[in-house]
PDB file of C-alpha atoms in Angstrom:
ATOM      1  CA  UNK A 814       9.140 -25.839   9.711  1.00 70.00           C
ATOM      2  CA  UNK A 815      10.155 -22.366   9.210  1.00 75.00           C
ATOM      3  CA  UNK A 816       8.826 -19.287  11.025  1.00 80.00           C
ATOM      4  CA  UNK A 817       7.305 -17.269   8.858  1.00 79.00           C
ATOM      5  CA  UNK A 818       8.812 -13.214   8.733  1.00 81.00           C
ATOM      6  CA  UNK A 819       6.327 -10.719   9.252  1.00 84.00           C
ATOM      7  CA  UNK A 820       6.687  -7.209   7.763  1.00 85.00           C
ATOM      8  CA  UNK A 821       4.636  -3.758   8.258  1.00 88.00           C
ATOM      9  CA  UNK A 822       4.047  -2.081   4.746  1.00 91.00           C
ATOM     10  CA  UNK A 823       2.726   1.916   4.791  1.00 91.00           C
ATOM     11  CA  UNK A 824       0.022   2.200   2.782  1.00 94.00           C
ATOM     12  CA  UNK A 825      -1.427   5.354   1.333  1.00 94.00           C
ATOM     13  CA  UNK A 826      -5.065   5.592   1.660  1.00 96.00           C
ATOM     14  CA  UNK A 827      -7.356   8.468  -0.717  1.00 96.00           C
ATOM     15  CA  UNK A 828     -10.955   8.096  -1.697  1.00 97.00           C
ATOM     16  CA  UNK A 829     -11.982   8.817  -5.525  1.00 97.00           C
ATOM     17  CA  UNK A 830     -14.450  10.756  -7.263  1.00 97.00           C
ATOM     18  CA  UNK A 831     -16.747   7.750  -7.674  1.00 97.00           C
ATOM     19  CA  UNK A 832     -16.604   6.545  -3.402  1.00 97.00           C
ATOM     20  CA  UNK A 833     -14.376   3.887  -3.649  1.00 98.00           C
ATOM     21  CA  UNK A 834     -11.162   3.738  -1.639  1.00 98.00           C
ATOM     22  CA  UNK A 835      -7.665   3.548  -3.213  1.00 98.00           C
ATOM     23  CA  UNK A 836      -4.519   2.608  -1.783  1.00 97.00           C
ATOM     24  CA  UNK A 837      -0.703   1.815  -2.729  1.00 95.00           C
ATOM     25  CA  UNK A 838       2.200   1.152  -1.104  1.00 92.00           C
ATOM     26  CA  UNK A 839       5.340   3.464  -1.636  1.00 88.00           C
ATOM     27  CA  UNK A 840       7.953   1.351  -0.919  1.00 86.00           C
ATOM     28  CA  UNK A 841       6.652  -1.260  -3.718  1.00 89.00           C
ATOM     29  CA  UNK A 842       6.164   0.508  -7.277  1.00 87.00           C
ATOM     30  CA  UNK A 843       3.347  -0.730  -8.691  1.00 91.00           C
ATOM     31  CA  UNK A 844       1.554  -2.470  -5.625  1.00 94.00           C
ATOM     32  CA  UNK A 845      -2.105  -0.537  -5.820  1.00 97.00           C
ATOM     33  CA  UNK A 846      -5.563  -1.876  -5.125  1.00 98.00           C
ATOM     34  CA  UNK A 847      -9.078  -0.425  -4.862  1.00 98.00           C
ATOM     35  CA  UNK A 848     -12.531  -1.516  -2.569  1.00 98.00           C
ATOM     36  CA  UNK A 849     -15.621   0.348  -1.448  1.00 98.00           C
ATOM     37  CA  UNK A 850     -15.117  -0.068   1.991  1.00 98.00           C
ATOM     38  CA  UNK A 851     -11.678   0.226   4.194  1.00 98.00           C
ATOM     39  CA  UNK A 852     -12.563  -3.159   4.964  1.00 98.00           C
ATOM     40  CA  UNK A 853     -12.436  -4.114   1.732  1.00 98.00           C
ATOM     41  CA  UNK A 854      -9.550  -2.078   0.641  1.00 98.00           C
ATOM     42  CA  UNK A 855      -7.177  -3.636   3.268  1.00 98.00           C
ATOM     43  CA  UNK A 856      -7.785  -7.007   2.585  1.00 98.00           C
ATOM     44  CA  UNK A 857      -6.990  -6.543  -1.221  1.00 98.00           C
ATOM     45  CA  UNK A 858      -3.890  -4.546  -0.459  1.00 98.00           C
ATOM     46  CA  UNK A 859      -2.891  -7.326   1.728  1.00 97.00           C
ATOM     47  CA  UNK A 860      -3.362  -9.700  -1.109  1.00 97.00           C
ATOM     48  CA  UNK A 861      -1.512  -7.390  -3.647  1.00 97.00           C
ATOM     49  CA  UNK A 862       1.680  -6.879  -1.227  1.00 94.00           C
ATOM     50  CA  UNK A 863       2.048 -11.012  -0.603  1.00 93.00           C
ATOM     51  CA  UNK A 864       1.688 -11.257  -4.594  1.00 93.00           C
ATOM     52  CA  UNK A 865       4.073  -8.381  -5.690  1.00 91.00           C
ATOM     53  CA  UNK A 866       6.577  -9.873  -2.739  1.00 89.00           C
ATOM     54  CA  UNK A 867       5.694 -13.541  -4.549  1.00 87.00           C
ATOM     55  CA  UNK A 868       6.485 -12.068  -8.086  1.00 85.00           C
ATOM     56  CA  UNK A 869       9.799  -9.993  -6.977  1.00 75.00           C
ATOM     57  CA  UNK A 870      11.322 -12.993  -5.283  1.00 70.00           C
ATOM     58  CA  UNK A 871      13.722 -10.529  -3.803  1.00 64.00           C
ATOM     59  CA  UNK A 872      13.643  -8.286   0.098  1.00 64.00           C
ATOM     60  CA  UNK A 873      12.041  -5.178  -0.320  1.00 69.00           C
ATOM     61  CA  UNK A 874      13.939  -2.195   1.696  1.00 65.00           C
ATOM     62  CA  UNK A 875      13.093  -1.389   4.985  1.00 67.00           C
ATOM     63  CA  UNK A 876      10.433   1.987   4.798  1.00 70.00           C
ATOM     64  CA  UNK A 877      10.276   4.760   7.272  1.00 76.00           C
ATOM     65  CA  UNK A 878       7.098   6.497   6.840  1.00 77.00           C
ATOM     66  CA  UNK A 879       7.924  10.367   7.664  1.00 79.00           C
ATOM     67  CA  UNK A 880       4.366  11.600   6.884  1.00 81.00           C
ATOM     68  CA  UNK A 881       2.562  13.726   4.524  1.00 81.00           C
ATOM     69  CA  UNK A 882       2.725  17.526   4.277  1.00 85.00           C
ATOM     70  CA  UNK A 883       0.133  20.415   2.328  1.00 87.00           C
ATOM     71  CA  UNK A 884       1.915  22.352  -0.517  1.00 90.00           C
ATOM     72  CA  UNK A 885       0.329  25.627  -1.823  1.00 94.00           C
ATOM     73  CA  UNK A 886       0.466  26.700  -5.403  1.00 94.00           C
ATOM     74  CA  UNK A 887      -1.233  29.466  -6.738  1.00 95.00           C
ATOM     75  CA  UNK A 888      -3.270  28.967  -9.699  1.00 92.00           C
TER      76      UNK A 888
END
């Protein structure tokens, strides 16, 4: 039987007007999910990344995370 790869995914974590929190994963377009706990949240995200791995049948680049930075703009 084969070993199974294991990969680390970066996920970016924000909480919306209405509570709930909502997280995607950069180096996937399109791989978002939602919960109303972190709990909840990372097991979903978990589920989207195997599925949008499942459905792109293809490796998905390696990611360096380099962090996340304030911007002003005057309004």
């Amino acid at each position: 039987m084969q070993k199974k790869k294991v990969r680390n995914f970066t996920v970016v974590i924000e909480k919306d007007e209405d509570g709930y929190y909502v997280g995607y994963v950069p180096s996937i377009m399109g791989c978002h999910k939602q919960g109303r706990t972190l709990d909840e949240l990372m097991k979903n995200i978990r589920e989207a990344i195997e599925l949008c791995l499942e459905v792109e049948k293809k490796e998905i680049g390696n990611e360096k995370f380099i962090g996340v930075q304030t911007v002003e703009v005057s309004l």
